[in-house]
Amino acid sequence: MEHHNDDAFGEASKVIAGGVNSPVRAWKSVGGNPIFIDHAQGSRIYDSSEREYIDYVLSWGPMILGHAHPEVVTAICEAAQKGTSFGAPTHAETVMAGLICEAIPSIERVRMTSSGTEATMTAIRLARGYTGKKMIIKFDGCYHGHADSLLIKAGSGVTTLGIPGSPGIPEELANLTLSLPYNDTASIEKAVERHASRLAAIIVEPVAGNMGVVPPREGFLKKLRELTSRNNIVLIFDEVITGFRFHFGGYQNLINITPDLTCLGKIIGGGLPVGAVGGKKEIMERLAPTGDVYQAGTLSGNPLAMSAGIVTLQILKSKITSFPSLANQADGLCREMESLFSRQGIAVCTNRVFSMFTLFFQEGPVNDLTSALKSDISLYARFFHVMLQNGIWLAPSQFEAGFLSFAHTSEDMDKTLNACAKTLRTL
Ligand code: KE4
């Protein structure tokens, strides 16, 4: 049935809160009704009117192999033939956990969940249970999912929608979370000095992706490791976006900093609902059933999600030598876009880490939430819509990351740059 887009959103809004199952999909910050997608293949995504777009959102990161990768689809179909959920251990979960432990040496034990939110929520609870302390520190503009303790000055949809905090979180709980400016070493030193005896954890996106891409300043993560080691504070790297994005492992492997716990999601699920928390055996064994920190999940380690994730990670493992060219492709795209912007006299600041990037509509630099918020979001909104008309699917928010996949071709790059040139002429 031909679904005209506005009808689709109208229909959805009659039965789904806000017409979407995740706020950032509603296009609130860029305006207009969201386009509904019918299917996707490789680097391309198709709406319900069969219009084709080159996709740089990639489901917010998971689709690093491109959409509907044949081996991933086959793995899911084969798993489905054997049943979709048993509520009992399966060998696939051991294989998945083994791949994660092999790729990220700091992870000695894993617990699978069905979302990144559950992974970070579990990590926080574990840190509090393990240390017996209550306070946590996060960073402004970082987004760790929507667990109560973490929805404080969060990034992603919270920043996009300009939601001050989130009603429904008791201040007794919110007051136990201190959010500091990202990359601000001085403020973290002062905070730890003052609160060390009460601090259970510091949680950080080692490369921030939820205020747009903001890389860590030299020494920032090292300082967090030093301060947490000295004060019995659990250091949690939220690698839900960065895990397996830059290579077959975590960002932590590349900078040689070992967190106590790591949260994963997105890519490790190959597009199916998956999250994971992992880390030191001594901490992870505090989780029920060996320990007394409870967490659980009916569909945690679900056979279909494991089959998609295992094949995805195995393919990424076989592509270890291809990651540099993925990063080079992103580098070339960003440089060419920057020169198109400067030729048109439009200010843009590009932050890129390997194959994840954000074009901030401002002079820059952008190294924390305060500087990210200086971006011209109405200009971004116009850019978003005209690029869409020109067949390019970008994040419907200035404060998100763009991603490349191994399915993006040089033809995709050329088409994107032509669309960008055409778009900029209309701005
Ligand atoms: P989920 O619960 O959405 O699977 O994961 C939460 C999460 C945790 N940590 C980081 C670093 C994340 O980026 C996320 C989720 N990312 C957003 C987009 N930046 C998901 C998109 C959405 O909310 O629809």
Short mmCIF file of C-alpha atoms and ligand atoms in Angstrom, two decimals:
data_model
loop_
_atom_site.label_atom_id
_atom_site.label_comp_id
_atom_site.label_asym_id
_atom_site.label_seq_id
_atom_site.Cartn_x
_atom_site.Cartn_y
_atom_site.Cartn_z
CA MET A 1 0.00 0.00 0.00
CA GLU A 2 1.43 3.40 -0.98
CA HIS A 3 1.89 5.23 2.34
CA HIS A 4 2.06 8.98 1.85
CA ASN A 5 4.46 10.18 4.45
CA ASP A 6 2.26 12.67 6.27
CA ASP A 7 -0.51 10.09 6.54
CA ALA A 8 2.03 7.63 7.92
CA PHE A 9 3.11 10.03 10.66
CA GLY A 10 -0.52 10.97 11.36
CA GLU A 11 -1.47 7.32 11.63
CA ALA A 12 1.52 6.55 13.85
CA SER A 13 0.75 9.51 16.11
CA LYS A 14 -2.70 8.08 16.84
CA VAL A 15 -1.24 5.01 18.51
CA ILE A 16 2.45 5.71 19.27
CA ALA A 17 3.50 8.40 21.76
CA GLY A 18 4.74 11.25 19.58
CA GLY A 19 4.47 8.99 16.54
CA VAL A 20 7.92 7.50 17.17
CA ASN A 21 9.51 4.90 19.38
CA SER A 22 12.55 7.05 20.04
CA PRO A 23 12.38 10.86 20.25
CA VAL A 24 15.29 11.73 17.97
CA ARG A 25 13.44 10.05 15.06
CA ALA A 26 10.66 12.68 15.25
CA TRP A 27 12.76 15.38 13.54
CA LYS A 28 11.70 17.94 16.18
CA SER A 29 14.93 19.95 15.91
CA VAL A 30 15.03 19.97 12.09
CA GLY A 31 11.27 20.38 11.57
CA GLY A 32 8.86 18.61 9.27
CA ASN A 33 7.32 15.17 9.59
CA PRO A 34 9.77 12.29 9.74
CA ILE A 35 10.13 10.15 6.64
CA PHE A 36 9.17 6.50 7.12
CA ILE A 37 11.62 3.91 5.88
CA ASP A 38 10.57 0.80 3.98
CA HIS A 39 13.87 -1.05 3.54
CA ALA A 40 17.63 -0.61 3.21
CA GLN A 41 20.51 -2.31 1.43
CA GLY A 42 24.24 -1.62 1.83
CA SER A 43 24.79 2.14 2.08
CA ARG A 44 21.31 2.93 0.78
CA ILE A 45 18.03 3.42 2.63
CA TYR A 46 14.61 3.60 0.90
CA ASP A 47 11.48 5.35 2.12
CA SER A 48 7.95 4.10 1.72
CA SER A 49 7.67 6.01 -1.58
CA GLU A 50 10.75 4.11 -2.83
CA ARG A 51 12.95 7.23 -2.74
CA GLU A 52 16.61 6.25 -2.28
CA TYR A 53 19.08 7.95 0.06
CA ILE A 54 22.73 7.42 0.90
CA ASP A 55 22.63 6.69 4.64
CA TYR A 56 25.07 8.35 7.10
CA VAL A 57 22.97 7.60 10.20
CA LEU A 58 23.25 3.79 9.88
CA SER A 59 20.69 3.29 12.65
CA TRP A 60 22.85 5.58 14.90
CA GLY A 61 25.95 3.46 14.44
CA PRO A 62 25.18 -0.31 14.35
CA MET A 63 25.18 -0.84 10.58
CA ILE A 64 28.96 -0.63 10.04
CA LEU A 65 28.75 -3.47 7.49
CA GLY A 66 25.94 -1.71 5.65
CA HIS A 67 22.25 -2.62 5.72
CA ALA A 68 20.98 -6.17 5.12
CA HIS A 69 24.46 -7.69 4.83
CA PRO A 70 23.74 -11.11 3.25
CA GLU A 71 25.74 -13.09 5.81
CA VAL A 72 24.04 -11.30 8.70
CA VAL A 73 20.59 -11.84 7.21
CA THR A 74 21.33 -15.51 6.61
CA ALA A 75 22.58 -15.96 10.17
CA ILE A 76 19.40 -14.40 11.57
CA CYS A 77 17.16 -16.53 9.31
CA GLU A 78 18.99 -19.73 10.23
CA ALA A 79 18.79 -18.90 13.93
CA ALA A 80 15.08 -18.10 13.61
CA GLN A 81 14.41 -21.52 12.09
CA LYS A 82 15.67 -23.04 15.33
CA GLY A 83 13.40 -20.91 17.51
CA THR A 84 13.68 -17.30 18.60
CA SER A 85 14.08 -17.38 22.39
CA PHE A 86 14.49 -20.07 24.99
CA GLY A 87 15.17 -18.32 28.29
CA ALA A 88 17.99 -20.76 28.80
CA PRO A 89 21.74 -20.60 28.11
CA THR A 90 22.87 -21.13 24.52
CA HIS A 91 26.29 -21.74 23.03
CA ALA A 92 25.93 -18.58 20.90
CA GLU A 93 26.11 -16.43 24.04
CA THR A 94 29.42 -18.03 24.96
CA VAL A 95 30.73 -17.35 21.44
CA MET A 96 29.62 -13.70 21.60
CA ALA A 97 31.17 -13.17 25.04
CA GLY A 98 34.34 -14.88 23.86
CA LEU A 99 34.65 -12.52 20.87
CA ILE A 100 34.19 -9.49 23.15
CA CYS A 101 36.78 -10.72 25.68
CA GLU A 102 39.20 -11.52 22.85
CA ALA A 103 38.77 -8.08 21.26
CA ILE A 104 38.83 -6.03 24.49
CA PRO A 105 41.36 -7.46 27.00
CA SER A 106 40.07 -5.31 29.89
CA ILE A 107 36.87 -7.34 29.70
CA GLU A 108 37.25 -10.60 31.65
CA ARG A 109 33.54 -11.27 32.09
CA VAL A 110 30.52 -10.07 30.10
CA ARG A 111 26.82 -9.70 30.82
CA MET A 112 24.60 -9.31 27.75
CA THR A 113 21.57 -6.99 27.81
CA SER A 114 19.07 -5.86 25.18
CA SER A 115 20.08 -2.20 24.95
CA GLY A 116 22.89 0.21 25.71
CA THR A 117 20.71 1.77 28.39
CA GLU A 118 20.53 -1.51 30.27
CA ALA A 119 24.28 -1.90 29.94
CA THR A 120 25.10 1.49 31.47
CA MET A 121 22.35 1.15 34.09
CA THR A 122 23.88 -2.16 35.13
CA ALA A 123 27.39 -0.69 35.18
CA ILE A 124 26.30 2.12 37.50
CA ARG A 125 24.44 -0.26 39.84
CA LEU A 126 27.45 -2.59 39.85
CA ALA A 127 29.84 0.25 40.68
CA ARG A 128 27.61 1.38 43.55
CA GLY A 129 27.24 -2.17 44.86
CA TYR A 130 30.95 -2.95 44.51
CA THR A 131 32.24 0.26 46.16
CA GLY A 132 29.37 0.80 48.61
CA LYS A 133 29.38 4.45 47.50
CA LYS A 134 26.51 6.40 45.90
CA MET A 135 27.73 9.36 43.80
CA ILE A 136 28.60 9.20 40.12
CA ILE A 137 30.21 11.68 37.75
CA LYS A 138 29.25 11.97 34.10
CA PHE A 139 29.96 14.72 31.55
CA ASP A 140 27.71 17.40 30.01
CA GLY A 141 26.56 16.35 26.56
CA CYS A 142 27.45 12.71 27.01
CA TYR A 143 24.46 10.40 26.63
CA HIS A 144 24.46 6.98 28.24
CA GLY A 145 20.87 5.94 27.57
CA HIS A 146 17.85 6.86 29.66
CA ALA A 147 18.42 5.28 33.09
CA ASP A 148 17.42 7.73 35.83
CA SER A 149 20.88 8.43 37.20
CA LEU A 150 22.26 9.17 33.77
CA LEU A 151 19.61 11.52 32.37
CA ILE A 152 21.40 14.52 33.87
CA LYS A 153 22.62 17.12 31.34
CA ALA A 154 22.57 14.29 28.82
CA GLY A 155 23.35 14.62 25.14
CA SER A 156 21.65 13.13 22.07
CA GLY A 157 17.89 13.61 22.10
CA VAL A 158 17.95 15.39 25.48
CA THR A 159 20.20 18.14 24.09
CA THR A 160 18.46 18.06 20.71
CA LEU A 161 15.08 18.69 22.35
CA GLY A 162 16.54 21.16 24.85
CA ILE A 163 15.02 19.25 27.77
CA PRO A 164 16.48 20.86 30.96
CA GLY A 165 16.63 17.67 33.02
CA SER A 166 13.96 15.06 32.91
CA PRO A 167 10.84 15.26 35.08
CA GLY A 168 10.20 11.95 36.81
CA ILE A 169 13.69 11.64 38.24
CA PRO A 170 13.53 12.25 42.02
CA GLU A 171 15.97 14.97 43.01
CA GLU A 172 17.24 12.65 45.74
CA LEU A 173 18.60 10.48 42.93
CA ALA A 174 19.55 13.29 40.52
CA ASN A 175 21.59 14.93 43.30
CA LEU A 176 23.82 11.86 43.37
CA THR A 177 24.93 12.53 39.80
CA LEU A 178 27.43 15.29 39.18
CA SER A 179 27.81 16.30 35.52
CA LEU A 180 30.97 18.20 34.58
CA PRO A 181 32.19 19.78 31.33
CA TYR A 182 33.77 17.20 28.99
CA ASN A 183 37.52 17.60 28.49
CA ASP A 184 37.78 19.84 31.59
CA THR A 185 40.55 18.20 33.60
CA ALA A 186 40.67 20.92 36.26
CA SER A 187 36.99 20.54 37.19
CA ILE A 188 37.26 16.74 37.43
CA GLU A 189 40.29 17.03 39.72
CA LYS A 190 38.44 19.44 42.03
CA ALA A 191 35.31 17.26 42.07
CA VAL A 192 37.19 14.07 42.91
CA GLU A 193 39.20 15.83 45.59
CA ARG A 194 35.96 16.99 47.17
CA HIS A 195 33.79 13.89 46.74
CA ALA A 196 36.21 10.94 46.54
CA SER A 197 34.84 9.22 49.64
CA ARG A 198 31.31 9.26 48.13
CA LEU A 199 32.14 8.60 44.45
CA ALA A 200 31.24 5.14 43.13
CA ALA A 201 31.96 5.74 39.46
CA ILE A 202 32.95 8.06 36.67
CA ILE A 203 31.26 7.20 33.38
CA VAL A 204 32.51 8.70 30.13
CA GLU A 205 32.15 8.29 26.38
CA PRO A 206 35.88 7.97 25.54
CA VAL A 207 35.06 9.68 22.26
CA ALA A 208 31.87 11.67 22.73
CA GLY A 209 29.28 11.13 20.01
CA ASN A 210 26.12 12.58 21.57
CA MET A 211 26.80 16.30 21.43
CA GLY A 212 28.06 15.72 17.96
CA VAL A 213 31.52 14.11 17.79
CA VAL A 214 33.92 15.53 20.39
CA PRO A 215 37.28 13.74 20.78
CA PRO A 216 38.97 13.55 24.19
CA ARG A 217 41.68 16.18 24.78
CA GLU A 218 45.20 14.86 25.28
CA GLY A 219 45.48 13.68 28.89
CA PHE A 220 41.75 13.86 29.75
CA LEU A 221 41.09 10.12 29.85
CA LYS A 222 44.47 9.42 31.46
CA LYS A 223 43.57 11.85 34.24
CA LEU A 224 40.26 10.06 34.79
CA ARG A 225 42.14 6.75 35.08
CA GLU A 226 44.64 8.19 37.57
CA LEU A 227 41.97 9.82 39.75
CA THR A 228 39.71 6.75 39.80
CA SER A 229 42.56 4.31 40.53
CA ARG A 230 43.75 6.40 43.45
CA ASN A 231 40.32 6.79 45.04
CA ASN A 232 38.59 3.40 44.66
CA ILE A 233 36.26 4.83 42.02
CA VAL A 234 35.07 2.56 39.17
CA LEU A 235 36.02 3.96 35.75
CA ILE A 236 33.35 3.10 33.18
CA PHE A 237 33.98 3.60 29.45
CA ASP A 238 30.70 3.84 27.58
CA GLU A 239 31.78 2.37 24.23
CA VAL A 240 28.24 1.75 22.96
CA ILE A 241 29.12 3.85 19.90
CA THR A 242 32.91 3.44 19.77
CA GLY A 243 33.05 -0.31 20.43
CA PHE A 244 34.19 -2.01 17.16
CA ARG A 245 33.69 1.28 15.29
CA PHE A 246 37.42 2.08 14.84
CA HIS A 247 38.90 -1.44 14.75
CA PHE A 248 38.18 -4.92 16.10
CA GLY A 249 37.98 -3.77 19.71
CA GLY A 250 37.38 -0.65 21.77
CA TYR A 251 38.76 2.86 21.63
CA GLN A 252 40.47 1.89 24.91
CA ASN A 253 42.78 -0.51 23.05
CA LEU A 254 44.03 2.33 20.85
CA ILE A 255 44.87 4.69 23.71
CA ASN A 256 46.08 2.01 26.10
CA ILE A 257 43.82 3.09 28.95
CA THR A 258 42.08 0.27 30.81
CA PRO A 259 38.69 1.10 32.34
CA ASP A 260 37.25 -1.09 35.09
CA LEU A 261 33.96 -1.60 33.22
CA THR A 262 33.02 -1.13 29.56
CA CYS A 263 29.53 -0.75 28.10
CA LEU A 264 28.85 -1.92 24.54
CA GLY A 265 25.86 -1.99 22.18
CA LYS A 266 24.91 -1.03 18.61
CA ILE A 267 27.56 -2.71 16.39
CA ILE A 268 27.81 -5.87 18.57
CA GLY A 269 24.14 -6.56 17.83
CA GLY A 270 24.47 -6.21 14.05
CA GLY A 271 21.24 -4.20 14.09
CA LEU A 272 19.33 -6.38 16.55
CA PRO A 273 18.62 -5.33 20.16
CA VAL A 274 21.83 -5.90 22.10
CA GLY A 275 23.87 -4.24 24.85
CA ALA A 276 26.64 -5.56 27.05
CA VAL A 277 28.52 -4.62 30.18
CA GLY A 278 31.88 -6.20 30.87
CA GLY A 279 35.08 -5.74 32.80
CA LYS A 280 37.18 -6.97 35.68
CA LYS A 281 36.20 -10.41 36.94
CA GLU A 282 36.33 -9.17 40.54
CA ILE A 283 33.66 -6.55 39.81
CA MET A 284 31.55 -8.52 37.32
CA GLU A 285 31.24 -11.48 39.70
CA ARG A 286 29.32 -9.23 42.06
CA LEU A 287 26.43 -9.60 39.61
CA ALA A 288 23.74 -12.14 40.46
CA PRO A 289 23.79 -15.11 40.50
CA THR A 290 27.41 -15.25 41.77
CA GLY A 291 27.03 -11.92 43.56
CA ASP A 292 24.29 -9.87 45.14
CA VAL A 293 23.95 -7.00 42.62
CA TYR A 294 20.84 -7.97 40.73
CA GLN A 295 20.10 -7.43 37.05
CA ALA A 296 18.31 -9.64 34.54
CA GLY A 297 16.61 -9.74 31.13
CA THR A 298 14.13 -12.08 29.48
CA LEU A 299 15.75 -11.60 26.09
CA SER A 300 19.33 -10.92 27.19
CA GLY A 301 21.63 -12.91 24.90
CA ASN A 302 18.72 -13.64 22.56
CA PRO A 303 19.68 -16.27 19.95
CA LEU A 304 18.78 -14.08 16.94
CA ALA A 305 20.61 -11.06 18.33
CA MET A 306 23.64 -13.23 19.10
CA SER A 307 23.64 -14.70 15.59
CA ALA A 308 23.58 -11.22 14.03
CA GLY A 309 26.22 -9.92 16.42
CA ILE A 310 28.56 -12.91 16.09
CA VAL A 311 28.58 -12.76 12.29
CA THR A 312 29.06 -8.99 12.39
CA LEU A 313 32.04 -9.24 14.75
CA GLN A 314 33.56 -12.15 12.80
CA ILE A 315 33.34 -10.14 9.58
CA LEU A 316 34.85 -7.10 11.33
CA LYS A 317 37.66 -9.35 12.61
CA SER A 318 38.36 -10.37 9.01
CA LYS A 319 38.41 -6.69 8.02
CA ILE A 320 41.05 -5.52 10.49
CA THR A 321 43.25 -4.29 7.64
CA SER A 322 40.30 -2.47 6.02
CA PHE A 323 39.53 -0.14 8.92
CA PRO A 324 42.22 2.40 7.91
CA SER A 325 40.67 2.81 4.46
CA LEU A 326 37.25 3.33 6.07
CA ALA A 327 38.79 6.14 8.13
CA ASN A 328 40.55 7.55 5.05
CA GLN A 329 37.26 7.54 3.15
CA ALA A 330 35.66 9.55 5.98
CA ASP A 331 38.67 11.88 6.04
CA GLY A 332 38.37 12.54 2.32
CA LEU A 333 34.63 13.14 2.56
CA CYS A 334 34.98 15.60 5.45
CA ARG A 335 37.85 17.50 3.81
CA GLU A 336 35.97 17.83 0.52
CA MET A 337 32.82 18.96 2.36
CA GLU A 338 34.84 21.53 4.30
CA SER A 339 36.28 23.01 1.10
CA LEU A 340 32.79 23.18 -0.44
CA PHE A 341 31.58 25.06 2.66
CA SER A 342 34.49 27.49 2.62
CA ARG A 343 33.99 28.11 -1.11
CA GLN A 344 30.42 29.14 -0.27
CA GLY A 345 31.61 31.18 2.73
CA ILE A 346 29.57 29.08 5.18
CA ALA A 347 31.22 28.42 8.57
CA VAL A 348 31.63 24.75 9.40
CA CYS A 349 33.80 22.93 11.94
CA THR A 350 34.31 19.21 11.35
CA ASN A 351 35.12 16.89 14.22
CA ARG A 352 36.07 13.41 13.05
CA VAL A 353 37.45 10.31 14.74
CA PHE A 354 38.13 7.57 12.16
CA SER A 355 34.73 6.87 10.54
CA MET A 356 32.48 8.92 12.84
CA PHE A 357 32.10 12.64 12.24
CA THR A 358 30.00 15.74 12.77
CA LEU A 359 29.84 18.94 10.72
CA PHE A 360 29.15 21.68 13.27
CA PHE A 361 27.61 24.77 11.69
CA GLN A 362 30.01 27.25 13.30
CA GLU A 363 33.64 28.37 13.18
CA GLY A 364 34.60 26.08 16.08
CA PRO A 365 36.54 24.71 17.81
CA VAL A 366 34.03 22.32 19.42
CA ASN A 367 35.47 20.49 22.42
CA ASP A 368 32.55 20.34 24.85
CA LEU A 369 28.78 20.87 25.08
CA THR A 370 29.02 24.65 25.60
CA SER A 371 30.97 25.10 22.36
CA ALA A 372 28.79 22.57 20.50
CA LEU A 373 25.68 24.58 21.43
CA LYS A 374 27.06 27.60 19.60
CA SER A 375 26.20 25.87 16.31
CA ASP A 376 23.62 27.42 14.00
CA ILE A 377 20.96 24.72 14.34
CA SER A 378 18.47 26.44 12.04
CA LEU A 379 21.07 26.47 9.25
CA TYR A 380 21.80 22.83 10.03
CA ALA A 381 18.05 22.11 9.73
CA ARG A 382 17.93 23.72 6.27
CA PHE A 383 21.07 21.80 5.21
CA PHE A 384 19.49 18.57 6.50
CA HIS A 385 16.31 19.03 4.47
CA VAL A 386 17.95 20.09 1.21
CA MET A 387 20.49 17.25 1.46
CA LEU A 388 17.53 14.93 1.97
CA GLN A 389 15.91 16.27 -1.22
CA ASN A 390 19.25 15.60 -2.91
CA GLY A 391 19.23 11.98 -1.73
CA ILE A 392 21.46 12.16 1.36
CA TRP A 393 20.20 10.90 4.72
CA LEU A 394 21.93 12.77 7.60
CA ALA A 395 21.20 12.78 11.33
CA PRO A 396 18.07 14.86 12.06
CA SER A 397 20.02 16.75 14.73
CA GLN A 398 23.19 18.83 14.88
CA PHE A 399 24.12 16.98 18.08
CA GLU A 400 24.61 13.49 16.71
CA ALA A 401 27.39 11.62 14.91
CA GLY A 402 27.51 10.71 11.22
CA PHE A 403 28.91 7.29 10.29
CA LEU A 404 30.43 5.53 7.29
CA SER A 405 30.03 1.81 6.62
CA PHE A 406 32.12 -0.69 4.72
CA ALA A 407 29.32 -0.63 2.12
CA HIS A 408 29.84 3.05 1.21
CA THR A 409 31.54 3.32 -2.18
CA SER A 410 33.55 6.06 -3.87
CA GLU A 411 30.46 6.60 -6.06
CA ASP A 412 28.54 7.31 -2.82
CA MET A 413 31.20 9.86 -1.88
CA ASP A 414 30.97 11.59 -5.26
CA LYS A 415 27.17 11.67 -5.10
CA THR A 416 27.32 13.06 -1.57
CA LEU A 417 29.77 15.81 -2.52
CA ASN A 418 27.70 16.76 -5.58
CA ALA A 419 24.60 16.89 -3.39
CA CYS A 420 26.49 18.97 -0.84
CA ALA A 421 27.66 21.47 -3.48
CA LYS A 422 24.12 21.74 -4.83
CA THR A 423 22.70 22.13 -1.32
CA LEU A 424 25.16 24.80 -0.25
CA ARG A 425 24.29 26.89 -3.28
CA THR A 426 20.70 27.05 -2.05
CA LEU A 427 21.61 28.03 1.53
P1 KE4 B 1 20.29 2.38 23.67
O1 KE4 B 1 19.59 2.17 24.99
O2 KE4 B 1 19.62 3.47 22.84
O3 KE4 B 1 20.54 1.09 22.89
O4 KE4 B 1 21.79 2.91 23.99
C1 KE4 B 1 21.94 4.05 24.79
C2 KE4 B 1 23.29 4.67 24.53
C3 KE4 B 1 24.30 4.47 25.45
N1 KE4 B 1 25.52 5.01 25.28
C4 KE4 B 1 25.81 5.75 24.18
C5 KE4 B 1 27.18 6.32 24.02
C6 KE4 B 1 24.81 5.97 23.18
O5 KE4 B 1 25.11 6.73 22.09
C7 KE4 B 1 23.53 5.42 23.36
C8 KE4 B 1 22.41 5.63 22.35
N2 KE4 B 1 22.71 6.51 21.26
C9 KE4 B 1 21.57 7.23 20.69
C10 KE4 B 1 22.05 8.07 19.50
N3 KE4 B 1 23.18 8.86 19.77
C11 KE4 B 1 20.51 6.28 20.26
C12 KE4 B 1 19.51 6.86 19.29
C13 KE4 B 1 18.16 7.01 19.94
O6 KE4 B 1 18.09 7.42 21.13
O7 KE4 B 1 17.17 6.73 19.22
#
